[in-house]
Amino acid sequence: MARRFTDTGIEFDVVEVRFKNTRKSFFRNVNKLNLSKGDIVAVEASPGHDIGIVSLTGELVRLQAAKFGVDIASSEMKKVYRKAKSVDIQKWEEAISIEHITMIKTRKIANSLKLNMKIGDVEFQGDKTKAIFYYIADERVDFRELIKVLAEEFKVRIEMRQIGARQEAGRIGGIGSCGRELCCSGWVTNFVSVTTNSARYQEISLNPQKLAGQCGKLKCCLNYELDSYIDAQKDFPRTTIPLETKDGTAYHVKTDIFKRIMWYSFDPNTIVNITPVSVDRVKEIVQQNKLGVKVDMLCEPIVLETSANSKQPDIEPDFHNVIGQDSITRFDDTRNQQNRHKRKRPKRVIPNDQNKKSQ
């Protein structure tokens, strides 16, 4: 297997290891193990050791660490001990199997202590000596008594870690409205704030039921194409500027950003008889209105050339929906139904013995 070296010829000794769900961390490969993506390894923890899966190796780890602001040259970076043995994997699987039961018990204990918090998930360390309890709370919670009860109940070291609604959805997982796995549980590791301006820039209807994800917050995917929309609208005129024509004042209704078409209506209160106008034409009308000139019409008339040498403009074929236009019984043979009643009954065959008797 090919080994991974840096530009200086020295093998890069830091790897990224993924634990339960989206939790990841960086470890130094001090033993020069030949690791590749997907290997199960035992890494240093506090206390004991943890079991994880290698998610990134080589020079890409340097870029990933810089993205999250991790100093890979630090001497305090934890180490990779070894590739996981069968005993390590067996204990790791045992720890995973009791996580859900532990979470249910912890929720009951928190309710008995009347704590205003929700236990969202529990993650045991690979050697079963430590457990991380992820919780959600709207206000500060004094969980010192809870830690004492949990330590006596489960005989492990307890760590409480607060998460938000987005992190909870990522840890629980699910299927989004697009039909695919939630981005937060699949590949998103850092959450960027999403505002309604992202929907406004993309001309999306501000419907809370459609814009909210399973976490109850605005969908993260609203930011994916935001930069493309902002770049495409850099030279667009402001939508608050009405267009003055001799037929009246036209008001902006909607915009098709990538086709560079803006739609206007002469009624400011209702959307009726909307007219598509190109962005260049809108800018031209705005300039003429600034000079005090009212244009004759929103769209310039199209003059078709009729000479023999002129070419007719290519007309783009339109889309036609033909689904449902055919009859659902078009494959049925109607002749069989019509001739069914006209068929003659088959002639009765008389056995030979009866023929002899009749003779």
XYZ file of C-alpha atoms in Angstrom:
359
model
C 0.000 0.000 0.000
C 1.313 3.429 -0.931
C 2.551 5.506 1.992
C 1.702 9.193 2.309
C 4.494 11.742 2.411
C 4.595 15.520 2.688
C 6.308 17.892 0.290
C 9.528 17.601 2.309
C 9.630 13.812 1.895
C 8.683 13.122 5.531
C 5.644 10.967 6.142
C 2.735 12.961 7.584
C 2.012 11.491 11.016
C -1.395 13.002 11.888
C -4.698 11.287 11.103
C -8.333 12.219 11.595
C -10.444 9.720 13.557
C -14.245 9.638 13.597
C -16.236 8.464 16.589
C -19.997 8.160 17.068
C -22.024 10.230 14.590
C -20.145 13.419 13.620
C -17.594 13.676 16.449
C -14.065 13.764 15.027
C -10.611 14.506 16.373
C -6.945 14.498 15.302
C -4.301 12.089 16.606
C -0.593 11.666 16.036
C 0.596 8.382 14.568
C 3.672 8.065 16.774
C 4.141 4.347 16.074
C 4.317 4.879 12.266
C 1.416 2.525 11.646
C 0.362 2.061 8.024
C -3.139 3.464 8.410
C -5.748 4.032 5.741
C -9.309 5.284 5.707
C -11.714 2.857 7.395
C -9.207 1.271 9.797
C -10.434 0.783 13.380
C -7.862 2.110 15.823
C -7.357 2.486 19.566
C -6.449 6.071 20.479
C -5.462 7.927 23.611
C -8.286 9.221 25.811
C -8.658 10.759 29.231
C -8.737 8.404 31.009
C -7.979 5.105 29.238
C -8.387 4.657 25.502
C -11.122 5.080 22.935
C -12.015 3.234 19.739
C -12.646 5.082 16.479
C -12.488 4.788 12.711
C -9.851 6.543 10.614
C -11.689 9.050 8.410
C -8.812 10.985 6.794
C -5.087 10.486 6.215
C -2.234 12.158 4.406
C -1.862 15.773 3.397
C -5.630 16.342 3.484
C -5.460 16.162 7.276
C -3.332 19.334 7.300
C -6.004 21.208 5.339
C -8.796 19.859 7.531
C -6.939 20.827 10.713
C -6.350 24.352 9.386
C -10.058 24.623 8.610
C -10.970 23.931 12.251
C -8.047 25.882 13.693
C -6.245 22.877 15.174
C -2.508 23.205 15.792
C -1.049 19.949 14.479
C 2.426 20.905 15.719
C 1.275 20.930 19.335
C 3.023 18.496 21.639
C -0.224 17.947 23.560
C -1.892 16.180 20.625
C -3.136 12.737 21.628
C -1.693 9.581 20.097
C -2.798 6.554 18.117
C -1.909 3.489 20.170
C -2.540 0.630 17.757
C -4.925 -0.934 15.338
C -7.872 -2.294 17.276
C -7.643 -5.925 18.320
C -10.569 -8.322 18.473
C -10.818 -7.783 22.236
C -10.979 -4.004 21.742
C -13.707 -4.301 19.121
C -15.738 -6.675 21.299
C -15.664 -4.277 24.260
C -16.461 -1.366 21.911
C -19.546 -3.176 20.592
C -20.668 -3.913 24.148
C -20.375 -0.211 24.987
C -22.463 0.749 21.960
C -25.162 -1.778 22.839
C -25.880 -0.201 26.256
C -25.963 3.430 25.094
C -29.693 3.559 24.338
C -30.675 1.866 27.603
C -28.445 4.291 29.502
C -30.070 7.272 27.788
C -33.589 6.112 28.786
C -32.546 5.610 32.416
C -30.832 8.999 32.497
C -33.966 10.742 31.248
C -35.966 9.189 34.096
C -33.359 10.258 36.639
C -33.326 13.827 35.291
C -37.132 13.972 35.511
C -37.077 12.709 39.091
C -34.623 15.488 39.974
C -36.934 18.004 38.201
C -34.193 19.321 35.929
C -35.297 21.416 32.969
C -33.137 19.596 30.417
C -33.405 16.891 27.768
C -30.875 14.081 27.405
C -30.437 13.785 23.638
C -27.801 11.062 23.371
C -25.221 9.038 25.289
C -21.796 7.990 23.993
C -19.619 5.493 25.848
C -15.867 5.485 25.487
C -14.412 2.422 23.764
C -13.085 0.930 27.034
C -16.384 1.616 28.915
C -14.667 3.780 31.550
C -16.277 7.065 30.551
C -19.618 8.249 29.122
C -20.532 11.539 27.462
C -24.113 12.705 28.042
C -25.369 15.163 25.428
C -28.190 17.385 26.654
C -30.320 20.299 25.464
C -31.445 23.082 27.777
C -32.889 26.542 27.239
C -31.332 27.891 30.405
C -28.453 27.133 32.710
C -28.891 23.849 34.599
C -27.265 22.813 37.855
C -26.584 19.131 37.199
C -24.084 18.459 39.996
C -26.552 16.204 41.799
C -27.315 14.459 38.510
C -23.625 13.648 37.962
C -23.398 12.047 41.413
C -26.449 9.879 40.763
C -25.246 8.833 37.305
C -21.761 7.941 38.597
C -23.258 5.700 41.278
C -25.732 4.148 38.833
C -23.413 3.355 35.889
C -19.987 3.183 37.627
C -18.258 5.275 34.941
C -16.778 8.745 34.665
C -19.458 11.251 33.637
C -19.070 14.153 31.201
C -22.000 16.471 30.425
C -21.902 18.252 27.058
C -24.527 20.750 25.935
C -25.614 20.760 22.292
C -28.091 22.754 20.195
C -31.112 21.707 18.182
C -29.053 21.304 14.997
C -26.508 19.055 16.717
C -29.313 16.955 18.193
C -30.866 16.402 14.763
C -27.435 15.406 13.456
C -26.935 12.855 16.197
C -30.417 11.352 15.892
C -30.407 11.337 12.073
C -33.297 11.001 9.669
C -34.488 11.652 6.119
C -34.930 15.202 4.848
C -37.647 16.609 2.590
C -35.333 15.968 -0.380
C -35.520 12.223 0.290
C -31.874 11.895 1.307
C -30.111 11.491 4.644
C -29.883 14.654 6.719
C -26.761 16.656 5.855
C -26.040 17.278 9.547
C -25.898 13.532 10.235
C -24.032 12.676 7.026
C -21.218 15.119 6.341
C -21.814 18.555 7.942
C -19.524 18.991 10.936
C -19.682 22.740 11.571
C -22.966 24.650 11.552
C -23.230 28.091 9.967
C -26.025 30.446 10.966
C -28.912 30.608 8.487
C -31.150 33.673 8.186
C -34.266 34.512 6.208
C -32.129 36.750 3.976
C -30.829 33.556 2.374
C -34.374 32.752 1.239
C -35.033 36.320 0.087
C -31.939 36.412 -2.112
C -33.072 33.189 -3.796
C -36.668 34.373 -4.302
C -38.019 31.595 -2.059
C -41.413 31.932 -0.429
C -41.058 32.645 3.296
C -43.110 29.660 4.403
C -41.878 28.536 7.858
C -43.170 24.993 7.370
C -41.130 24.513 4.186
C -38.016 26.426 5.248
C -37.607 24.670 8.616
C -35.790 21.375 8.976
C -36.378 18.549 11.427
C -34.499 20.506 14.098
C -37.059 23.312 13.904
C -34.450 25.758 12.589
C -33.957 27.067 9.054
C -32.545 24.430 6.713
C -28.767 24.449 6.302
C -29.140 23.876 2.549
C -30.450 27.436 2.145
C -26.811 28.544 2.255
C -25.509 26.091 -0.356
C -26.378 28.125 -3.469
C -26.571 31.525 -1.806
C -23.229 32.773 -3.174
C -24.234 31.875 -6.732
C -27.470 33.850 -6.410
C -25.703 36.863 -4.910
C -23.104 36.901 -7.705
C -25.806 36.609 -10.369
C -27.720 39.601 -8.941
C -24.816 42.020 -8.690
C -25.903 44.102 -11.709
C -29.670 43.745 -11.141
C -31.605 46.987 -10.506
C -33.394 47.353 -7.197
C -36.803 45.720 -7.110
C -38.289 48.650 -5.178
C -37.952 50.968 -8.178
C -41.212 51.170 -10.210
C -41.081 51.567 -13.975
C -42.884 54.545 -15.498
C -44.543 53.925 -18.874
C -47.190 55.749 -20.885
C -49.617 52.954 -19.997
C -49.018 53.433 -16.274
C -46.626 52.473 -13.491
C -45.310 48.909 -13.386
C -44.347 47.275 -10.089
C -41.957 44.389 -9.546
C -43.533 41.008 -8.804
C -40.807 38.349 -9.041
C -37.420 37.637 -10.614
C -35.965 34.698 -12.509
C -32.367 35.296 -11.518
C -30.453 32.926 -13.771
C -32.612 33.665 -16.824
C -32.184 37.384 -16.046
C -35.890 38.127 -16.330
C -37.884 40.415 -14.036
C -41.677 40.267 -13.953
C -43.790 43.417 -13.562
C -47.485 44.155 -13.048
C -49.402 47.411 -13.440
C -51.527 46.640 -10.368
C -49.587 47.187 -7.107
C -52.032 45.155 -5.011
C -52.716 42.057 -7.102
C -50.622 39.947 -9.441
C -52.505 40.176 -12.729
C -51.262 40.418 -16.304
C -47.625 40.220 -15.304
C -45.100 40.999 -18.029
C -41.588 39.504 -18.300
C -38.859 42.100 -18.914
C -35.148 41.440 -19.378
C -32.721 42.936 -16.866
C -31.001 45.035 -19.522
C -34.345 46.478 -20.604
C -35.251 47.279 -16.975
C -31.981 49.155 -16.490
C -32.634 51.074 -19.691
C -36.131 52.086 -18.521
C -34.781 53.149 -15.123
C -32.219 55.408 -16.795
C -34.881 57.007 -18.999
C -37.194 57.515 -16.006
C -34.403 59.343 -14.203
C -34.289 61.752 -17.155
C -38.047 62.263 -16.870
C -38.917 60.179 -19.933
C -41.748 57.645 -19.884
C -41.235 54.723 -22.245
C -43.946 53.587 -24.624
C -44.002 49.990 -23.385
C -42.126 47.669 -21.070
C -40.859 45.293 -23.746
C -39.451 46.412 -27.054
C -41.423 45.111 -30.064
C -39.753 42.264 -31.923
C -39.313 42.939 -35.645
C -39.101 39.813 -37.786
C -37.133 39.962 -41.034
C -39.134 38.791 -44.065
C -36.462 38.866 -46.739
C -35.485 35.690 -48.561
C -31.958 35.689 -47.163
C -33.049 36.208 -43.581
C -33.165 33.208 -41.267
C -36.094 32.477 -39.059
C -35.190 32.514 -35.365
C -34.704 29.125 -33.804
C -37.673 28.306 -31.614
C -36.794 26.290 -28.581
C -39.117 23.280 -28.269
C -41.513 23.667 -25.391
C -42.258 20.995 -22.811
C -45.595 19.246 -23.049
C -47.007 17.059 -20.342
C -48.625 14.092 -22.031
C -49.157 12.063 -18.874
C -52.793 11.210 -18.415
C -53.892 12.105 -21.938
C -54.271 8.462 -22.960
C -57.133 6.329 -21.759
C -56.356 3.850 -19.038
C -58.299 1.174 -20.978
C -56.494 1.745 -24.274
C -54.942 -1.747 -24.161
C -58.245 -3.532 -23.627
C -59.624 -5.436 -26.626
C -63.169 -4.156 -27.020
C -63.952 -6.704 -29.709
C -63.791 -9.534 -27.195
C -66.377 -7.800 -25.034
C -68.717 -7.183 -28.007
C -68.405 -10.693 -29.449
C -68.682 -12.418 -26.099
C -72.483 -12.396 -26.214
C -72.621 -13.374 -29.903
C -70.680 -16.594 -29.521
C -72.692 -19.781 -30.129
C -72.873 -22.417 -27.497
C -70.655 -25.417 -28.341
C -72.445 -28.429 -29.862
C -73.132 -31.158 -27.364
C -71.249 -34.400 -28.019
C -73.351 -37.554 -27.420
C -71.440 -40.623 -26.196
C -71.312 -43.728 -28.435
C -73.424 -45.826 -26.041
C -76.350 -43.444 -26.279
C -76.090 -43.385 -30.090
C -76.425 -47.186 -30.236
C -79.486 -47.125 -27.945
C -81.191 -44.517 -30.081
C -80.637 -46.693 -33.155
